[in-house]
mmCIF file of C-alpha atoms in Angstrom:
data_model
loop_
_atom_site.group_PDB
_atom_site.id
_atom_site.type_symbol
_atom_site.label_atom_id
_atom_site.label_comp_id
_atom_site.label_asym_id
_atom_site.label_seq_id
_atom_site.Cartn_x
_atom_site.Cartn_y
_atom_site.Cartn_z
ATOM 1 C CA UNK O 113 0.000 0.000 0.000
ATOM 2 C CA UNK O 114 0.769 3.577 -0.586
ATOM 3 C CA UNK O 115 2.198 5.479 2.272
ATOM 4 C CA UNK O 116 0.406 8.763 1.424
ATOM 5 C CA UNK O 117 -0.625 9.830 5.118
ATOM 6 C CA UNK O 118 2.814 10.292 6.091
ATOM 7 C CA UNK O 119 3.384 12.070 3.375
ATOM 8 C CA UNK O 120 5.575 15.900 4.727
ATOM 9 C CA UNK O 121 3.898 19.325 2.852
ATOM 10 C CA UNK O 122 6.385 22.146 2.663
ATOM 11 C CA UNK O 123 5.400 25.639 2.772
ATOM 12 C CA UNK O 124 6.369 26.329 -1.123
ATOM 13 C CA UNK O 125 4.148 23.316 -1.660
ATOM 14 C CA UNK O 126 1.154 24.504 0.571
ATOM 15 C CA UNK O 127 0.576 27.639 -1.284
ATOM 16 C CA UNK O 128 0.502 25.287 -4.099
ATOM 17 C CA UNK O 129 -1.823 22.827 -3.170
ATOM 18 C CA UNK O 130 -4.066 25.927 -1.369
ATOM 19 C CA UNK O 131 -4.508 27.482 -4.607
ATOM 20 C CA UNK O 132 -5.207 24.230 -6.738
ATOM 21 C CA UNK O 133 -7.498 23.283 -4.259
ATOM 22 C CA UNK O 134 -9.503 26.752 -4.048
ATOM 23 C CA UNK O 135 -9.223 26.565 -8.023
ATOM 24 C CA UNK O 136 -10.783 23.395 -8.414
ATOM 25 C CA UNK O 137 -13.464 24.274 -5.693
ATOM 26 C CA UNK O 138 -14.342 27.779 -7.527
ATOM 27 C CA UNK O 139 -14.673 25.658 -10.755
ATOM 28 C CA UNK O 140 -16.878 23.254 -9.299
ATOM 29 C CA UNK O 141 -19.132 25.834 -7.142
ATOM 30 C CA UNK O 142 -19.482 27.846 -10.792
ATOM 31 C CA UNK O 143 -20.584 24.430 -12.922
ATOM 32 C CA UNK O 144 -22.878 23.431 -9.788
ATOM 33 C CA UNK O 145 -24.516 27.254 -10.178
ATOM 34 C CA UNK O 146 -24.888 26.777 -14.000
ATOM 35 C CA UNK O 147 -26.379 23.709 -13.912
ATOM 36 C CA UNK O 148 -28.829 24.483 -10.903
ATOM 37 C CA UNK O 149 -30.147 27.912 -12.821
ATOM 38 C CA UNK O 150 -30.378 25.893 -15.742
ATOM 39 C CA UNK O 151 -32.241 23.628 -14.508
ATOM 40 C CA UNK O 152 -34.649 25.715 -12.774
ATOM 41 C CA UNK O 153 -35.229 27.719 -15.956
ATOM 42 C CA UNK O 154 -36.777 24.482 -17.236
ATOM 43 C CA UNK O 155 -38.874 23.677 -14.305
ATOM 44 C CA UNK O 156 -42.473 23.019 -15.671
ATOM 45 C CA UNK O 157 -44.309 20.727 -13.004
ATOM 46 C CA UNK O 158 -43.613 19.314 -9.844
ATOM 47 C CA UNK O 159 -41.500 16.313 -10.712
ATOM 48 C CA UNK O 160 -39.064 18.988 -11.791
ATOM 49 C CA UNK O 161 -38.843 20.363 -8.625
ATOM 50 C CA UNK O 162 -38.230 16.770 -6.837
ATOM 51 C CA UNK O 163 -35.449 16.131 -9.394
ATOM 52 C CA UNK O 164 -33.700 19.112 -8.531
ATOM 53 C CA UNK O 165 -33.884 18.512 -5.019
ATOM 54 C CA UNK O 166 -32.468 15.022 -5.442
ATOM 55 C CA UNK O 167 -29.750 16.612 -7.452
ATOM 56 C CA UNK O 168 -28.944 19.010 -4.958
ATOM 57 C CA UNK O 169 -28.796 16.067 -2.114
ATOM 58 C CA UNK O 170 -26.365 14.276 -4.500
ATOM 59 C CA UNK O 171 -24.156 17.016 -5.203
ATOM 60 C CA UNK O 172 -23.950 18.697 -1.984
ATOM 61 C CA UNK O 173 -23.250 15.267 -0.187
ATOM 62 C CA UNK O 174 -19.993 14.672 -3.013
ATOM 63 C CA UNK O 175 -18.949 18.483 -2.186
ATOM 64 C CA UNK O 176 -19.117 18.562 1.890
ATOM 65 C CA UNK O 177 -17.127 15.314 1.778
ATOM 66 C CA UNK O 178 -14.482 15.997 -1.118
ATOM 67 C CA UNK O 179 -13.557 19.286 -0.668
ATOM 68 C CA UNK O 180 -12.002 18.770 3.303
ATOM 69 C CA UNK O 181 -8.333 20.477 3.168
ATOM 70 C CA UNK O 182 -6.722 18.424 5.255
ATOM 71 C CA UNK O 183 -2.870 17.641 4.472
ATOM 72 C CA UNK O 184 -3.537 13.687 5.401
ATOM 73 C CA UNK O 185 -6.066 13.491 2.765
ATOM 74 C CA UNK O 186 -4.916 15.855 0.338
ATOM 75 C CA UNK O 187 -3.325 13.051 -2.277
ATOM 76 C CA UNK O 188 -6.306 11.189 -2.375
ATOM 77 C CA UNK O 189 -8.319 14.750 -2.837
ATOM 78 C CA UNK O 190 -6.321 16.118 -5.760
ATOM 79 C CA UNK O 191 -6.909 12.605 -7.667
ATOM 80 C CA UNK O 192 -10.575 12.588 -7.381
ATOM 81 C CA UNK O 193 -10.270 16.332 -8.652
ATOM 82 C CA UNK O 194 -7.925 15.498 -11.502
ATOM 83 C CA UNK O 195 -10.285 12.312 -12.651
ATOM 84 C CA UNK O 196 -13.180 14.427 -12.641
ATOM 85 C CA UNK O 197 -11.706 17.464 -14.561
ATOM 86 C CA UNK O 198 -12.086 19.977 -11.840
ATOM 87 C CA UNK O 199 -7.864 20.045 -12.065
ATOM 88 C CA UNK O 200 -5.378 19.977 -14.425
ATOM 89 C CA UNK O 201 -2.187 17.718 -13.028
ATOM 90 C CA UNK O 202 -0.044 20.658 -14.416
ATOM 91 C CA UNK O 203 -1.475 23.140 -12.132
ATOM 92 C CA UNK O 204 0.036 21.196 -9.146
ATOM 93 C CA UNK O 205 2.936 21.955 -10.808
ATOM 94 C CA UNK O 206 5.453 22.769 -7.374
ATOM 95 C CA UNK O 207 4.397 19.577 -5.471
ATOM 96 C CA UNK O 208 7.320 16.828 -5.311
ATOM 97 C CA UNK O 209 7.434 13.914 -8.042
ATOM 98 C CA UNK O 210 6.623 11.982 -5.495
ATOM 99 C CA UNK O 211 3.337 13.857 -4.793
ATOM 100 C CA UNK O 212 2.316 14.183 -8.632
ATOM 101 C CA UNK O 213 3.154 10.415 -9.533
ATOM 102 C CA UNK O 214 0.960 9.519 -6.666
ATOM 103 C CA UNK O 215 -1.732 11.791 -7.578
ATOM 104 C CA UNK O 216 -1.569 10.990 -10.932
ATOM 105 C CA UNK O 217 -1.441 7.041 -10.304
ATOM 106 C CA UNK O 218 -4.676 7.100 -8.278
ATOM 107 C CA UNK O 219 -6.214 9.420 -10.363
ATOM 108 C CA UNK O 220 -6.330 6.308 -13.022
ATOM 109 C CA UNK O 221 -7.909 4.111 -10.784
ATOM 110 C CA UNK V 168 -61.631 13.756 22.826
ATOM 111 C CA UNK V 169 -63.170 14.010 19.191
ATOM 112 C CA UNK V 170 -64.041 10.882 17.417
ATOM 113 C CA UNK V 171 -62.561 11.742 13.895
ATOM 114 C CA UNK V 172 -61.229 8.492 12.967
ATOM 115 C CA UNK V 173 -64.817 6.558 12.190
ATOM 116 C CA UNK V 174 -66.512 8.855 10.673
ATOM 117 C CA UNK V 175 -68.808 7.795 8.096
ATOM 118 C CA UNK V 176 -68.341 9.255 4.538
ATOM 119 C CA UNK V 177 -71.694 9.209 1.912
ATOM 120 C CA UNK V 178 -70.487 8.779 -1.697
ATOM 121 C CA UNK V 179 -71.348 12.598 -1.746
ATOM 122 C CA UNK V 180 -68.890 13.638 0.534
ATOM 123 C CA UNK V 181 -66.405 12.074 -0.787
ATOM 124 C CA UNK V 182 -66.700 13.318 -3.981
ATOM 125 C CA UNK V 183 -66.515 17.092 -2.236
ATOM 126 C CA UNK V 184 -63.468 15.831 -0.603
ATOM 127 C CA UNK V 185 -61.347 14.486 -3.485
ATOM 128 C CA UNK V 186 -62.216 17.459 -5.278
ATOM 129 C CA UNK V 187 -60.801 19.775 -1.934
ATOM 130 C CA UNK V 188 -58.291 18.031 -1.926
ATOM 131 C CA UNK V 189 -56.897 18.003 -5.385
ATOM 132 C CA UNK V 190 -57.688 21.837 -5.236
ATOM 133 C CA UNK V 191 -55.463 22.243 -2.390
ATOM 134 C CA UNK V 192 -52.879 20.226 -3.517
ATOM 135 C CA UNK V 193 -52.691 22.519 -6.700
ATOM 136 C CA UNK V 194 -52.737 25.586 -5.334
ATOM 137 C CA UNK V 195 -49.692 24.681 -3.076
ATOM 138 C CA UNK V 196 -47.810 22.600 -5.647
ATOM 139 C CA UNK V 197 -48.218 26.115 -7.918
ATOM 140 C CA UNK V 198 -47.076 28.321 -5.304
ATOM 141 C CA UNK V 199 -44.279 26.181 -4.641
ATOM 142 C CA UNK V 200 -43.010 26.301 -8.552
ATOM 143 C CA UNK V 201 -43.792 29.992 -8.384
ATOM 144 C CA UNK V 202 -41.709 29.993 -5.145
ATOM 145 C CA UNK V 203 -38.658 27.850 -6.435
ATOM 146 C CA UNK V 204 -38.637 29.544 -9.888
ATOM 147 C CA UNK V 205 -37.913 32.902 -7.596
ATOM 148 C CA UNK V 206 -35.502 31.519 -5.839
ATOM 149 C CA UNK V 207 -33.236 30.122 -8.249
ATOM 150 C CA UNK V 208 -33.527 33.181 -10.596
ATOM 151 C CA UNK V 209 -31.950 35.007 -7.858
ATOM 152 C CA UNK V 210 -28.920 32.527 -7.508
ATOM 153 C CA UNK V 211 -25.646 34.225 -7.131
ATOM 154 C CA UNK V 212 -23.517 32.804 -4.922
ATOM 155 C CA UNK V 213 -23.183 28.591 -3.546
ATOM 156 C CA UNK V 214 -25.051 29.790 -0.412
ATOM 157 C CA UNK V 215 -27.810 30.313 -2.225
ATOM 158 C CA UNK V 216 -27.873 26.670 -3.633
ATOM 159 C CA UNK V 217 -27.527 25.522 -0.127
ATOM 160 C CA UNK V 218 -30.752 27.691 0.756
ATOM 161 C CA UNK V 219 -32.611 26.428 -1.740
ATOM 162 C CA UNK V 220 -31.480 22.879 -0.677
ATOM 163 C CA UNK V 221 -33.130 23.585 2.830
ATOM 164 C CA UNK V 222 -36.473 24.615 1.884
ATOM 165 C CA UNK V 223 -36.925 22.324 -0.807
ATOM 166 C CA UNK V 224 -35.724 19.433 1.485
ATOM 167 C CA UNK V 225 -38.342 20.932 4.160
ATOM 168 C CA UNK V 226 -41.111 21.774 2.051
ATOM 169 C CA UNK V 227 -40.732 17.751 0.607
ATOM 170 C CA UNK V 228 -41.195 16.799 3.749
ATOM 171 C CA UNK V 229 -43.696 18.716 4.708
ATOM 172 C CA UNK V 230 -45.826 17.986 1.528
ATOM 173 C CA UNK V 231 -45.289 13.966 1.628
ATOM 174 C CA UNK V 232 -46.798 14.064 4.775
ATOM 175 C CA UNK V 233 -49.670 16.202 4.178
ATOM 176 C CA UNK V 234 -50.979 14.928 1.381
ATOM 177 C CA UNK V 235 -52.530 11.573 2.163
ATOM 178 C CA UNK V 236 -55.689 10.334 0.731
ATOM 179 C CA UNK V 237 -57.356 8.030 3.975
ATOM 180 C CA UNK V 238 -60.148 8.740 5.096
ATOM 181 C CA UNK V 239 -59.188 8.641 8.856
ATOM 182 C CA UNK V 240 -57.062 11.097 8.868
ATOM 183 C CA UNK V 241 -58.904 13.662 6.064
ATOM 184 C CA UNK V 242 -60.502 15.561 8.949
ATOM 185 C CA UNK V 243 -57.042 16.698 10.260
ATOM 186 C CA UNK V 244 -55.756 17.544 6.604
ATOM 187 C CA UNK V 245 -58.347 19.409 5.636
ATOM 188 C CA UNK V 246 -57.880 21.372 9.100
ATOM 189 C CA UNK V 247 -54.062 21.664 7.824
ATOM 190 C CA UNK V 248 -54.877 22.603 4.074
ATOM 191 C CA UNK V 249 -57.561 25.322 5.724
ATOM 192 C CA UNK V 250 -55.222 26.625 8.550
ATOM 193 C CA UNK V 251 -52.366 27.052 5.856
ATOM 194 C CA UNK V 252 -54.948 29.046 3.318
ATOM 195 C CA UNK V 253 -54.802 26.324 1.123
ATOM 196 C CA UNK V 254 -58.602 25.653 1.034
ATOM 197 C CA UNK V 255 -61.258 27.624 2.275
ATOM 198 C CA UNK V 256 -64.268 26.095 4.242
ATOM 199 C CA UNK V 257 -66.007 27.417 1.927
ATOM 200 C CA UNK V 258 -65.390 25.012 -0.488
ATOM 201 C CA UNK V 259 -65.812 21.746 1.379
ATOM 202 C CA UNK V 260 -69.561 22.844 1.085
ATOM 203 C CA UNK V 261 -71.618 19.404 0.537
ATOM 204 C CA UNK V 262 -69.714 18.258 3.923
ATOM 205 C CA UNK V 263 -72.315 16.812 6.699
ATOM 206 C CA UNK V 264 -72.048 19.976 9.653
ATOM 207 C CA UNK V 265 -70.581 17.661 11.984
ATOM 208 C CA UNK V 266 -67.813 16.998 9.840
ATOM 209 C CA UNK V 267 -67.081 20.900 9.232
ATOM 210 C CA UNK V 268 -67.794 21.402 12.904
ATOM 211 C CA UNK V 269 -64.843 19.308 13.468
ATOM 212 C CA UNK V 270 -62.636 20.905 10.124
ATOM 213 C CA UNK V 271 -63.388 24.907 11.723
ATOM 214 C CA UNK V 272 -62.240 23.667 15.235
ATOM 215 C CA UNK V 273 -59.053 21.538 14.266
ATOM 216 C CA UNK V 274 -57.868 24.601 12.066
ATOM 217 C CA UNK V 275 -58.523 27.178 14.446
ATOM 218 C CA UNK V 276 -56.224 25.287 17.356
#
């Protein structure tokens, strides 16, 4: 098994991963706001109005329980982020090989 | 304590009462589109999403328990629907008195 909880952050490398990770969350937050007016715009009856609500359970559960910026948990964070596009691996550009190869390993699980 | 839970219903009555209640359930279900559609058009910022989570998980709630057709328990909902300005007595006309005896009272607690 990976040894990623062990893993030390330097300071150079916290401003990094700060910023990707406020990036990725902005990105997110402004796709989640598109997508929720959208889909509002098009509400017609009621069953509309369930289905937004069940999308709003779904994505609000994914978002409280990715987006928790805690160094332990940070590799495994930045991989979910990078699979589902809300990161580029380059803009973690500043974190150690070891970090990125990591990140980019479990990000092709 | 009131006896609501055997009351008789003629084929009359119930005709009055599906008819209330499909009225009320309407009139709230419309207000409630209105209501979201004002919401989200004012969208700006995540907290907002979160916001509209809330009241659309409370209002869910509050509607999949309101809104059950038996007869035992129609007395208390149309108390509810007529306390909330849903329905008006008015219109459970064709009602024995005893029954909207019992309706006036329960909505007035």
């Amino acid at each position: 098994m990976m040894q990623v909880n062990e893993i030390e952050w330097s300071e150079a490398e916290k401003e990094v991963a700060k910023a990707a990770f406020d990036t990725a969350y902005q990105r997110e937050i402004k796709a989640l706001i598109d997508e929720v007016r959208k889909q509002s715009s098009a509400i017609v009856e009621i069953d509309d109005i369930w289905r937004l609500h069940d999308f709003l359970s779904a994505r609000r559960h994914n978002i409280d329980g990715k987006y928790d910026y805690e160094y332990s948990g940070l590799i495994f964070i930045f991989a979910s982020l990078v699979k589902e596009g809300w990161l580029h691996l380059n803009e973690l550009d500043g974190l150690n090989t070891n970090k990125l190869t990591k990140i980019a390993a479990i990000a092709r699980i």
